[in-house]
XYZ file of C-alpha atoms in Angstrom:
626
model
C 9.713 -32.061 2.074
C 11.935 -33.523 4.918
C 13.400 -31.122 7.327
C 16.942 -29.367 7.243
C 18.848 -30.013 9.797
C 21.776 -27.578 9.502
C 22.642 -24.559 7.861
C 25.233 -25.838 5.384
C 22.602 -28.333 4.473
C 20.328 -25.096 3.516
C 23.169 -23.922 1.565
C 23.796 -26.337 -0.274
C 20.056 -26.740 -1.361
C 19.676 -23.289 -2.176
C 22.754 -23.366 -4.387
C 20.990 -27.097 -6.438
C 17.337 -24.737 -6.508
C 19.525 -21.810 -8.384
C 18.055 -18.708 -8.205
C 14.969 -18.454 -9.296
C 15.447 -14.764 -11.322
C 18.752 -16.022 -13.037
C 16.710 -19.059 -14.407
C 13.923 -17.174 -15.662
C 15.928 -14.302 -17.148
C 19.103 -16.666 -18.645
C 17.040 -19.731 -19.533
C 18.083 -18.934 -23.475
C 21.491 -20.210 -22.163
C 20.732 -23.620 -21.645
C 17.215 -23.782 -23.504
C 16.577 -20.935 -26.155
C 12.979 -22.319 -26.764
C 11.987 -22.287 -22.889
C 9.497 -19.841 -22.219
C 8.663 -18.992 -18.398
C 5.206 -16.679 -17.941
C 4.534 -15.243 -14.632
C 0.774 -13.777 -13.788
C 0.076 -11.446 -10.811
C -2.230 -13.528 -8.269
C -2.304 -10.489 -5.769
C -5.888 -9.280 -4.953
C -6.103 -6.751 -7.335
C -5.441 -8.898 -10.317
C -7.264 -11.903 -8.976
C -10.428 -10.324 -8.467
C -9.828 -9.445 -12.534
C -9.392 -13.042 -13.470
C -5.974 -13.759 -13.369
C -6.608 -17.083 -11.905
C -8.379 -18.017 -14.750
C -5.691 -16.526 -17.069
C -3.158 -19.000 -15.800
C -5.662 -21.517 -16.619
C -6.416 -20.407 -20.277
C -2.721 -20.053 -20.528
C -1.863 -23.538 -19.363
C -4.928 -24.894 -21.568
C -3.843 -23.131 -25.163
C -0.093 -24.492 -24.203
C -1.178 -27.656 -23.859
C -3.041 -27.577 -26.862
C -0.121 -25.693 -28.575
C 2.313 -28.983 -27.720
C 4.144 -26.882 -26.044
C 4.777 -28.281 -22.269
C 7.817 -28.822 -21.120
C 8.741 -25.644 -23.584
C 6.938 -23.256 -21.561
C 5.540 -22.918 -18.571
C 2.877 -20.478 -16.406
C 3.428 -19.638 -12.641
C 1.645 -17.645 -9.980
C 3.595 -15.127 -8.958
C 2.726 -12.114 -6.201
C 1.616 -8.361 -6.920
C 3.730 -6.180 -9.978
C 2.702 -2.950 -8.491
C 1.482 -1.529 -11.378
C -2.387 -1.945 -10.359
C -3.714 0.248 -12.626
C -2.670 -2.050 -15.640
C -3.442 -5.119 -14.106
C -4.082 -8.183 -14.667
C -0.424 -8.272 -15.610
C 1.539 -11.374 -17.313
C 5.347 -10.978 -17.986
C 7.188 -13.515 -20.385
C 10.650 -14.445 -19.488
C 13.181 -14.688 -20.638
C 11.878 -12.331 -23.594
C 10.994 -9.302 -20.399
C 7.400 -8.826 -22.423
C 5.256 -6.976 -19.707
C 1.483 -7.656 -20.738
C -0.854 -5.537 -19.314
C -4.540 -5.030 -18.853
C -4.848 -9.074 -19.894
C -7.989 -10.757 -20.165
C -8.708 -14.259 -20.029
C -9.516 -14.640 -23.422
C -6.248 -13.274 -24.394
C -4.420 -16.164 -23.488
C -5.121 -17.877 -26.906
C -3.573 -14.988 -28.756
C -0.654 -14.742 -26.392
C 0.224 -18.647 -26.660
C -0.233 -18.233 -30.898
C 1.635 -14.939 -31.176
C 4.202 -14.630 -28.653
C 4.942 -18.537 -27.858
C 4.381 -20.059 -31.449
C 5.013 -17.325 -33.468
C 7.625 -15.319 -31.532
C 5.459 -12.148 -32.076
C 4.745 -9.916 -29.649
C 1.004 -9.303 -29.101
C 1.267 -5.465 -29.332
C -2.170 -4.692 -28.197
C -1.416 -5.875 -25.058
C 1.841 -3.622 -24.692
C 1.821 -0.550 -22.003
C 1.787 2.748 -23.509
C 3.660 5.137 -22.185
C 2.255 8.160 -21.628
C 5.890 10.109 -21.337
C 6.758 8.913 -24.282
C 3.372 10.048 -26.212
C 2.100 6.779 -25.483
C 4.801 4.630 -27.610
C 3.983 0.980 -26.686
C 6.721 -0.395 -24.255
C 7.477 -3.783 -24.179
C 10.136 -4.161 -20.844
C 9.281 -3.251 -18.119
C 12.472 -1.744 -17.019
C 11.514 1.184 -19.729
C 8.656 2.501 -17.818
C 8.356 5.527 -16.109
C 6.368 4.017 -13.334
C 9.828 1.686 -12.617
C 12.282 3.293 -14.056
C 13.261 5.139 -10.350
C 12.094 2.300 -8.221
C 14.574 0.653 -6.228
C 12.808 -2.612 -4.447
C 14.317 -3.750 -1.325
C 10.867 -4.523 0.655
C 9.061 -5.660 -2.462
C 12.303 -7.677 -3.929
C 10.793 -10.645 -4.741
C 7.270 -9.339 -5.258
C 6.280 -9.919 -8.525
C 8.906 -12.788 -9.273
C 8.455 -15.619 -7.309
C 5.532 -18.201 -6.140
C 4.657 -17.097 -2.918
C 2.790 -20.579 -2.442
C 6.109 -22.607 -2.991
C 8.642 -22.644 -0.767
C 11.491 -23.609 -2.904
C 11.127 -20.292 -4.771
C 12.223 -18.087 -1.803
C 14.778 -20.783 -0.553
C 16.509 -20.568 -4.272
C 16.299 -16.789 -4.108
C 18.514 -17.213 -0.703
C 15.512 -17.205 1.398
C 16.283 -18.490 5.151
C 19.900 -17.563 4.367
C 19.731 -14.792 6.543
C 17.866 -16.640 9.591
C 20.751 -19.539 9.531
C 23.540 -17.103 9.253
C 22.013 -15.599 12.505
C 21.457 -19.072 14.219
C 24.931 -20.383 12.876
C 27.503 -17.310 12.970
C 26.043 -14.348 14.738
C 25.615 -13.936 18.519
C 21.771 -12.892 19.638
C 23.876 -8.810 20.041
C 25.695 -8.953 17.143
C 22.134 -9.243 15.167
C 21.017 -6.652 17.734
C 23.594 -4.194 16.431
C 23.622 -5.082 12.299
C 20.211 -3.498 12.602
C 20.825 -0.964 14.738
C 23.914 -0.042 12.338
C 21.701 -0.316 9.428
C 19.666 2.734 10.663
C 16.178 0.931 9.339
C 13.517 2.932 11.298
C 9.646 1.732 11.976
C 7.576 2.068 8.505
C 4.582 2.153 9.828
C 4.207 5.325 10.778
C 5.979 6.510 13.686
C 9.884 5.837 12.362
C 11.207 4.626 15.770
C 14.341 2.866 15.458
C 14.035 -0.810 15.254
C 17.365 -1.545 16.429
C 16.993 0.232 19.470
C 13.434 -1.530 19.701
C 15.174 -4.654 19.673
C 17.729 -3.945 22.006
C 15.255 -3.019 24.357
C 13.314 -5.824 24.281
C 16.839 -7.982 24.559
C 17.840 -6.917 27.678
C 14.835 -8.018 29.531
C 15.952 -10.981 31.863
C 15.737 -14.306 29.969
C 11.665 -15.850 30.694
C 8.822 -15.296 27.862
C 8.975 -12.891 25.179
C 6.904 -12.642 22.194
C 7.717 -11.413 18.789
C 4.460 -9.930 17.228
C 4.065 -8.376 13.330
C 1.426 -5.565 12.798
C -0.793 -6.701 9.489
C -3.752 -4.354 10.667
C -3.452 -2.475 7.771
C -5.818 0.300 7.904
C -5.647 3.353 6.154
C -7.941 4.106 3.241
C -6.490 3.240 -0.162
C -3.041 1.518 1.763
C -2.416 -1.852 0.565
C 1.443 -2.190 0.836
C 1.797 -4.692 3.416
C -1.092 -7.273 1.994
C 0.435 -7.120 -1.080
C 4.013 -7.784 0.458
C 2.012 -10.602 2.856
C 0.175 -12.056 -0.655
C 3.483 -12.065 -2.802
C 6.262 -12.867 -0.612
C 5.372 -14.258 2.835
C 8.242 -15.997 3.607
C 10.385 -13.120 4.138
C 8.395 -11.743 6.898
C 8.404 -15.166 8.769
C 12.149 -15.229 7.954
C 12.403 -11.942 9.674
C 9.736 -12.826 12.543
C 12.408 -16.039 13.483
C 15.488 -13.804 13.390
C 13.619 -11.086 15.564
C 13.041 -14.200 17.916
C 16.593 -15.244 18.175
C 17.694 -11.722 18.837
C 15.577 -11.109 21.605
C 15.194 -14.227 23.235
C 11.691 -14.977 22.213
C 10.081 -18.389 20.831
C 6.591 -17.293 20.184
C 5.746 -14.643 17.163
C 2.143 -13.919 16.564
C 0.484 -11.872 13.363
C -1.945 -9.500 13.482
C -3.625 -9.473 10.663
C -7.198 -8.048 9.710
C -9.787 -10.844 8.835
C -10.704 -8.548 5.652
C -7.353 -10.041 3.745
C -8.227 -13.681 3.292
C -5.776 -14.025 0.221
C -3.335 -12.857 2.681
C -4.260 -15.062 5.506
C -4.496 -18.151 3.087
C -0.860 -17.510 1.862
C 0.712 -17.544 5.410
C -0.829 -20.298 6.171
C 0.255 -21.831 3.634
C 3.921 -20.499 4.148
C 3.841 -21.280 8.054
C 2.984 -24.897 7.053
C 5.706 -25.212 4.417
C 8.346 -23.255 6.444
C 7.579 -25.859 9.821
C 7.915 -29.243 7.492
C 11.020 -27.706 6.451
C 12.481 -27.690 10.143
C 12.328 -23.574 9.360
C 9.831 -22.724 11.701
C 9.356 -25.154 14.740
C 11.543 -26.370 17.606
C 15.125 -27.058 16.765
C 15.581 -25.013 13.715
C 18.627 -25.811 11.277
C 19.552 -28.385 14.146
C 19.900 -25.842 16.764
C 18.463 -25.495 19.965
C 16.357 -22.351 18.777
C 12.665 -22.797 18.477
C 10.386 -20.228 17.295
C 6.436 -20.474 16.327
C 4.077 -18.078 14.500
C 0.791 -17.917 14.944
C -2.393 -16.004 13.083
C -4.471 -13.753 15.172
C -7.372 -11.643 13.431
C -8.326 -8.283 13.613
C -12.145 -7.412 13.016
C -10.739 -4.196 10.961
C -10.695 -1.383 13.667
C -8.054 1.137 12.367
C -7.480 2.018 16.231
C -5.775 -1.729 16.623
C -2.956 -0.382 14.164
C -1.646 1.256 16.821
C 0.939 -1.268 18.965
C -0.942 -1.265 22.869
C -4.364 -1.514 21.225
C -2.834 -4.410 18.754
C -1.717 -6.204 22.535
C -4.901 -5.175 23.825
C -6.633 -7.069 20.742
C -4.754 -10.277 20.847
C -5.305 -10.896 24.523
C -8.353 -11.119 23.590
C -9.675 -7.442 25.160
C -11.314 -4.363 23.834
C -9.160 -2.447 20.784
C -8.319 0.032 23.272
C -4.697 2.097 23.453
C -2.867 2.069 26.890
C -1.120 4.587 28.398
C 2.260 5.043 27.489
C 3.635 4.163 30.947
C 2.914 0.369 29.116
C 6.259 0.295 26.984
C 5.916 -3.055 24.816
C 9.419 -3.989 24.891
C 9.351 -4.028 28.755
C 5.579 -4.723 29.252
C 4.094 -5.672 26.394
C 1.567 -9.017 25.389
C 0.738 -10.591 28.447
C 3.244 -8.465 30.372
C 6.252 -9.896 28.981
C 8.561 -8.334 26.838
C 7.501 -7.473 22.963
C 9.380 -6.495 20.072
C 6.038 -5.085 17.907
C 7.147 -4.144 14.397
C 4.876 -4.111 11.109
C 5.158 -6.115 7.660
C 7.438 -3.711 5.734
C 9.841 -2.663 8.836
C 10.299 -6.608 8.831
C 10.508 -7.849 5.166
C 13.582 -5.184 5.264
C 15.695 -7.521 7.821
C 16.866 -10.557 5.688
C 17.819 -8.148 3.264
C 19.741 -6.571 5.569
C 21.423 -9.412 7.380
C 22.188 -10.829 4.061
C 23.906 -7.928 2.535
C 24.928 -6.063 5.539
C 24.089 -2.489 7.347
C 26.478 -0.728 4.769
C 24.677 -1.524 1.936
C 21.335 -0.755 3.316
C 22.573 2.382 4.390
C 23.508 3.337 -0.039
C 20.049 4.030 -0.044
C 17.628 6.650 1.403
C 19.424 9.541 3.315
C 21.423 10.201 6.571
C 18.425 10.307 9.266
C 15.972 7.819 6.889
C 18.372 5.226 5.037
C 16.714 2.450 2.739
C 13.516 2.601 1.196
C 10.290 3.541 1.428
C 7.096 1.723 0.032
C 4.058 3.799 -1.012
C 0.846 3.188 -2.609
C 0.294 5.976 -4.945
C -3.564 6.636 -5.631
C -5.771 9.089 -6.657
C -5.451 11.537 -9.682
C -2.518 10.439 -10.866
C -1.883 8.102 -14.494
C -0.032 5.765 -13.085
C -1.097 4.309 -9.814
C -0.046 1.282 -7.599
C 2.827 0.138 -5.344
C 6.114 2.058 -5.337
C 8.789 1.655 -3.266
C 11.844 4.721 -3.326
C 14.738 5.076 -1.886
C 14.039 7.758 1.594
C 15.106 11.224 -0.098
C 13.060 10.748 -3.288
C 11.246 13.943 -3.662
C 7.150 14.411 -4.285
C 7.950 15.757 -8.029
C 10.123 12.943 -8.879
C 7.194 10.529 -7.578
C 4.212 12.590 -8.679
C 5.225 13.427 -12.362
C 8.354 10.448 -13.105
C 7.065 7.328 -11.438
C 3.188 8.451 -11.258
C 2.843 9.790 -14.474
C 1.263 13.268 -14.033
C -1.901 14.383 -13.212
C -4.826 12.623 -15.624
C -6.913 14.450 -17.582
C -3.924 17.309 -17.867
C -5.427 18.969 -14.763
C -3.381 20.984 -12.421
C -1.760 19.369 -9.494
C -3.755 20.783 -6.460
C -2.119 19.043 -3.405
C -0.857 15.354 -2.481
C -1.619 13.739 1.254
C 0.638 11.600 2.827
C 0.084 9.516 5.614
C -3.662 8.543 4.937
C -6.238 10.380 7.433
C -3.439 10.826 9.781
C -1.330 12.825 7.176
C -1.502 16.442 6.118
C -1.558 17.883 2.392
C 1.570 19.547 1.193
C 1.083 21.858 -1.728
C 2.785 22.637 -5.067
C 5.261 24.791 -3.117
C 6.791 21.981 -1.614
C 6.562 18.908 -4.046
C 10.725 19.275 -4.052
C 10.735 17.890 -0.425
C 12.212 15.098 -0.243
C 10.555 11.956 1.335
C 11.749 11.278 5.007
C 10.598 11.067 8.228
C 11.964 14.320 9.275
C 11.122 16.678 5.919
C 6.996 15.425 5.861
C 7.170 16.364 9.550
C 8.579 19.791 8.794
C 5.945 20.629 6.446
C 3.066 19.257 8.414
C 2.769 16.541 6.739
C 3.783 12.669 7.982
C 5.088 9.165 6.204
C 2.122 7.324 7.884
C 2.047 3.680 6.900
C 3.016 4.617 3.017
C -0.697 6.233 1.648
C 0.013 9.003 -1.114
C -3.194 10.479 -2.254
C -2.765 12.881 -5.399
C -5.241 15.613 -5.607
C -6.426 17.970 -8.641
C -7.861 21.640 -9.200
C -11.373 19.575 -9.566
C -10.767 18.432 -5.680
C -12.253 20.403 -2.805
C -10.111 20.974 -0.044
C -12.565 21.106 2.561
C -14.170 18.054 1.716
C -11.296 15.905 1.655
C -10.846 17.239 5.364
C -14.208 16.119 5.949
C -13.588 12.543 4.312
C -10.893 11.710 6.710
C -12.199 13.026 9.945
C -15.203 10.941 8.966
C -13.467 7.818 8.897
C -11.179 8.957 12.149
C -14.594 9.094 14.014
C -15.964 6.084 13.560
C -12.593 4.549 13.992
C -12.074 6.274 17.279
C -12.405 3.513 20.356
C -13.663 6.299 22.585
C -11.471 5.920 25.504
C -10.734 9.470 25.656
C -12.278 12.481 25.504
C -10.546 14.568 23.341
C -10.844 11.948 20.302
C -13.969 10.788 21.474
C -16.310 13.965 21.589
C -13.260 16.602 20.310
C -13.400 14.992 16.721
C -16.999 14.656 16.008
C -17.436 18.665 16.773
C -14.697 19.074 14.308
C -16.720 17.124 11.820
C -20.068 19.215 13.374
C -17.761 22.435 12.313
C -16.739 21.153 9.083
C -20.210 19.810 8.247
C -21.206 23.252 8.589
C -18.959 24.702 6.363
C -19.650 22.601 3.530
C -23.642 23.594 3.985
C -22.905 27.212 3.881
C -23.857 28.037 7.475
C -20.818 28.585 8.956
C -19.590 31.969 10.459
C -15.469 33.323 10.552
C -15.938 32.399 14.071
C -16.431 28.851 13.096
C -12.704 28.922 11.710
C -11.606 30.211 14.867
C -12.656 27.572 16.894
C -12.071 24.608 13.906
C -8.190 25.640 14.376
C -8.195 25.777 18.088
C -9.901 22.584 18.811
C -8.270 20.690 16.276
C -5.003 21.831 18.109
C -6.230 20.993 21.311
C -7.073 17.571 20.537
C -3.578 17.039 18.610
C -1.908 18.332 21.837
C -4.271 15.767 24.222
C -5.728 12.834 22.715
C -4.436 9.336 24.213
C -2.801 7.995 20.991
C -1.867 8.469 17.850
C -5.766 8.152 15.915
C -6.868 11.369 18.025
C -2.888 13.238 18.091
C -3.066 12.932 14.117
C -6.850 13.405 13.311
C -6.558 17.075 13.226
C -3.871 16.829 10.849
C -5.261 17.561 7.383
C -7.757 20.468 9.062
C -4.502 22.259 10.336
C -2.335 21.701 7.150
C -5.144 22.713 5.005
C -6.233 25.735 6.990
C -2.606 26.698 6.435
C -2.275 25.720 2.765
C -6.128 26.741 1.579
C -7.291 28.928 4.217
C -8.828 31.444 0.985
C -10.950 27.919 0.218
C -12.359 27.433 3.392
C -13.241 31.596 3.287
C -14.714 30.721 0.054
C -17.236 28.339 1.620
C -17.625 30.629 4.969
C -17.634 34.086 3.102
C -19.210 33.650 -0.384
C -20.987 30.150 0.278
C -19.430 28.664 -2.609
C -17.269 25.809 -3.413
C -14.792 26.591 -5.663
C -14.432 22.828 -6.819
C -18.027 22.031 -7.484
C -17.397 19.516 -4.702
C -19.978 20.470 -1.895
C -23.323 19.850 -2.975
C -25.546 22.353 -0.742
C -23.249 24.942 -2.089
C -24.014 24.456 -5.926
C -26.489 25.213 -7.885
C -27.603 23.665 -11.226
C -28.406 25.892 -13.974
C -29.392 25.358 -17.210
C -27.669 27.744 -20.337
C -28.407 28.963 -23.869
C -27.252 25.621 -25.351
C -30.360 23.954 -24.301
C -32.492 22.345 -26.915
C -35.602 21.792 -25.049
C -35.465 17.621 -25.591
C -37.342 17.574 -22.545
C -34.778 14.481 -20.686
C -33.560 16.575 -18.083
C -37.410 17.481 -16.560
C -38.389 13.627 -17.412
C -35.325 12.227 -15.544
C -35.670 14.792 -12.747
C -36.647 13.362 -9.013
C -37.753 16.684 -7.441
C -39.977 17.940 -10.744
C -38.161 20.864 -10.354
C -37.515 21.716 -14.070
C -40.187 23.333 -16.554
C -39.933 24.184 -20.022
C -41.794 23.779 -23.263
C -40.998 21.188 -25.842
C -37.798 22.534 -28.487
C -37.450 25.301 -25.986
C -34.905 26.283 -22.968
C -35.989 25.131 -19.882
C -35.436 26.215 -16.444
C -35.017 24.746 -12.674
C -36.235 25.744 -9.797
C -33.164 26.092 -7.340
C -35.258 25.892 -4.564
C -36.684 22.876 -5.063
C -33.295 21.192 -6.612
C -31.937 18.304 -4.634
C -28.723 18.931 -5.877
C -28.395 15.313 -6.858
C -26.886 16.068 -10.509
C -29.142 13.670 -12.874
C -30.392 16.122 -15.195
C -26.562 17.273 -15.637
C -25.828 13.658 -16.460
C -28.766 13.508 -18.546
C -28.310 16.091 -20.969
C -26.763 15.049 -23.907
C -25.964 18.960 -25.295
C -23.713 19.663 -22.015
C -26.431 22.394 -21.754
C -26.209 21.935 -17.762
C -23.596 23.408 -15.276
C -23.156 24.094 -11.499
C -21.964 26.985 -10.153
């Protein structure tokens, strides 16, 4: 496309592109037989064949005569993971889930020819004692989700520019360049409140202002992508489904500060990611978007790609600098403040995908309106990816002062299987678990904090009675020490005795004195660690020595584990329902099981790995541990 040279010329292009929702969801207006399907291409779909759904889709239509009557677009991540691959029919709002690519045949026949909903295909909703649900809007999993960061997830092609520029994309960035002074941007976001949401909640607008009053010389505008905590995948999807906003947002930051070079740090593992901002950087610089002279101003502003080799320690914003200049993934001190002394000693303004996809939004629609959602000390809105044992899982973004219940049992579902809710961490391995006690606490940065607990970059881990406290302790701290970059002591040796202590509690050999010292080192290396990986390692020991303390006596005291989790505490025995089939002591690795032919057989506990086969084995549920 050629390049726009002013804003009223992006205006006016925008308004001939129409929005791209309105056209989907009104088309009955102008064409009652048009028929627009959308199919998640985000990772989690693609790697189930969605590509290849769009394919089979455009294939049957074609062989259906039906182009020109309906047509099939990639479109970025729903958030509903679970049920994905997901395809949504406009302007009818079917939500297809769980499609295969041999479904498109039926989909094309039924729903396209036929006007008949392929019902199979239909959610069902467990809250509703799993009634099929054909809109989207009627789910549980939605029906409390406000989406300001993931706006345009879901809905437009994140591999065509035209889509976000006729869903006011770029809007925001001329409006800045055309009618806004480099402070009065400054202040819209400080008066919007928005906060850092990648972990630490600092104020952007205050990060920005910082960062502007540096004398004029070279700045640099860089985006945090080094998403790293286990089971967090807001910001790739966000990256994979609507990539334009962030370089929107990246250009803005630039003009506010004074800065004509943005870089992204983003970790070489997310090559869907990586392929779609390319692909966006290339289409926003032909448009005269990205690129010296922007709109036909004197602004210029480039983005580059830098890649992070996936160390969880680069998430934090020195380390990140450290990274891209090419050094070790170290932290520096905090005498280095980024917006003063940041990449290459100049000036940075370091934010991370979701604190950025937030600023269009806001520039567009002002601080006020921001401010409707989310509370007082945490306005807007918070995006989480809700895992674990929970029935619905996936991406879900809340307005700040949405409490755990409303998330845990609304949007999520409920616990699966009709367990009992045991615990929920927030904040990934950084994070502590909060309890059943406290699930009406509502979600800010201030209220997690108060309960021990932290926002983090957006993980939400749900927990059951079937879980093992102590072992989820010892999950985390395994993954904060090989993730530690060793430059200081405390995180370096501190956290691998931790996991020594905690090792030893799940074995059984651990004395009440062991406890003693877990809690006091674990607050000693909170209280002197270098940065953030070692200050919020300790978390989940301390939270769950104050939540579950009885569990960890459990495994100290009685050398059990109450959840069947720790396998050097269990033992396998073998009951009255046994039939004597003789599969457990054929499948058995250690020989360890005797017994005569149609009659009950035994193990030896001694000689029991522990490694659960015959348990899986035995087809009369004959087995248990204990």
């Amino acid at each position: 496309m050629s390049k726009i040279k002013s804003f009223n010329e992006l205006k006016d292009f925008a308004d001939k592109l129409k929005p791209i929702l309105y056209m989907r969801e009104n088309h009955t207006k102008e064409n009652p037989e048009k028929r627009e399907i959308l199919v998640c291409g985000g990772t989690g779909c693609t790697s189930s064949d969605s590509i290849q759904i769009i394919e089979n889709l455009r294939t049957e239509i074609k062989k259906a005569d039906l182009e020109g009557r309906a047509e099939v677009h990639l479109t970025g991540c729903f958030g509903f993971c679970a049920k994905g691959p997901i395809v949504k029919v406009y302007p009818d709002d079917i939500f297809y889930t769980q499609v295969k690519p041999e479904d498109a045949s039926e989909i094309v026949q039924s729903h396209l020819v036929n006007h008949k909903v392929v019902e199979r295909l239909l959610f069902k909703e467990p809250s509703l004692d799993h009634k099929k649900v054909e809109k989207h809007n009627d789910m549980s999993f939605y029906k409390k989700q406000s989406r300001v960061a993931l706006r345009y997830c879901g809905h437009i092609n994140p591999e065509n520019i035209f889509e976000y520029i006729g869903c006011n994309g770029y809007i925001a960035l001329g409006k800045c360049i055309s009618e806004l002074s480099p402070i009065e941007v400054v202040e819209e976001i400080k008066a919007s409140g928005l906060r850092g949401r990648g972990g630490a909640g600092f104020p952007t607008g205050i990060k920005w202002e910082s960062a502007s009053q540096t004398p004029p010389g070279q700045k640099y505008v860089v985006c945090n992508a080094d998403e790293g905590d286990p089971g967090a995948f807001m910001d790739r999807s966000i990256l994979e489904g609507n990539p334009h906003s962030v370089l929107e947002a990246m250009a803005i930051c630039g003009y506010a500060i004074g800065s004509d070079t943005g870089y992204i740090y983003i970790r070489a593992e997310y090559p869907l990611a990586i392929k779609r901002l390319k692909i966006a950087i290339s289409q926003a610089e032909d448009a005269g978007l990205l690129g010296n002279n922007i709109l036909g101003s004197n602004f210029n502003f480039k983005i580059e790609l830098k890649y992070g080799a996936g160390a969880f320690v680069c998430g934090e914003e020195t380390a990140l600098i450290n990274s891209i200049e090419g050094k070790r993934g170290e932290p520096r001190m905090k005498t280095y403040i980024p917006s003063k002394r940041g990449l290459w000693n100049s000036p940075t303004c370091l934010n991370n995908v979701e604190t950025f996809v937030n600023i269009p939004a806001i520039i567009n629609n002002g601080a006020s309106w921001f401010r409707k959602y989310g509370t007082e000390d945490s306005p807007g809105t918070k995006v989480f990816a809700l895992g674990g044992k929970i029935n619905n899982t996936g991406l879900v973004e809340v307005p700040m002062g949405t409490t755990l219940r409303e998330i845990i049992y609304e949007i999520g579902g409920g616990i699966t299987n009709g367990r009992k809710f045991k615990a929920v961490q927030t904040g990934g391995p950084s994070g502590g678990c909060i309890t059943s006690n406290n699930l009406d606490t509502p979600i800010d940065f201030k209220s997690l904090s108060s309960i021990g607990s932290m926002m983090g970059s957006g993980g939400m881990l749900v927990l059951d009675d079937s879980d093992c406290m102590v072992d989820i302790c010892k999950f985390f701290l395994e993954f904060t020490v090989d993730e530690s970059c060793g430059k200081c002591t405390p995180c370096r040796i501190g956290n691998k005795r931790l996991l020594e202590l905690l090792t030893k509690i799940t074995d059984g050999k651990a004395t009440l004195k062991d406890l003693d010292n877990l809690k006091e080192l674990a607050t000693t290396i909170k209280n002197t660690s270098l940065c953030g990986l070692g200050k919020c390692a300790p978390n989940p020991i301390l939270s769950t020595l104050n939540n579950f303390y009885d569990e960890y006596l459990y495994h100290v005291v009685d050398k059990k584990c109450p959840a069947g989790k720790c396998q050097s505490l269990l033992n396998y025995i073998i009951t009255d329902a046994c039939k004597g089939c003789t599969k457990c002591a054929r499948v058995c690795p250690a020989k360890c099981i005797t017994g005569k032919p149609k009659e009950k057989h035994e193990i030896d506990t001694k000689k029991c790995l522990k490694c659960g086969t015959c348990m899986s084995n035995c087809k009369f549920n004959a087995i248990i541990k204990v």
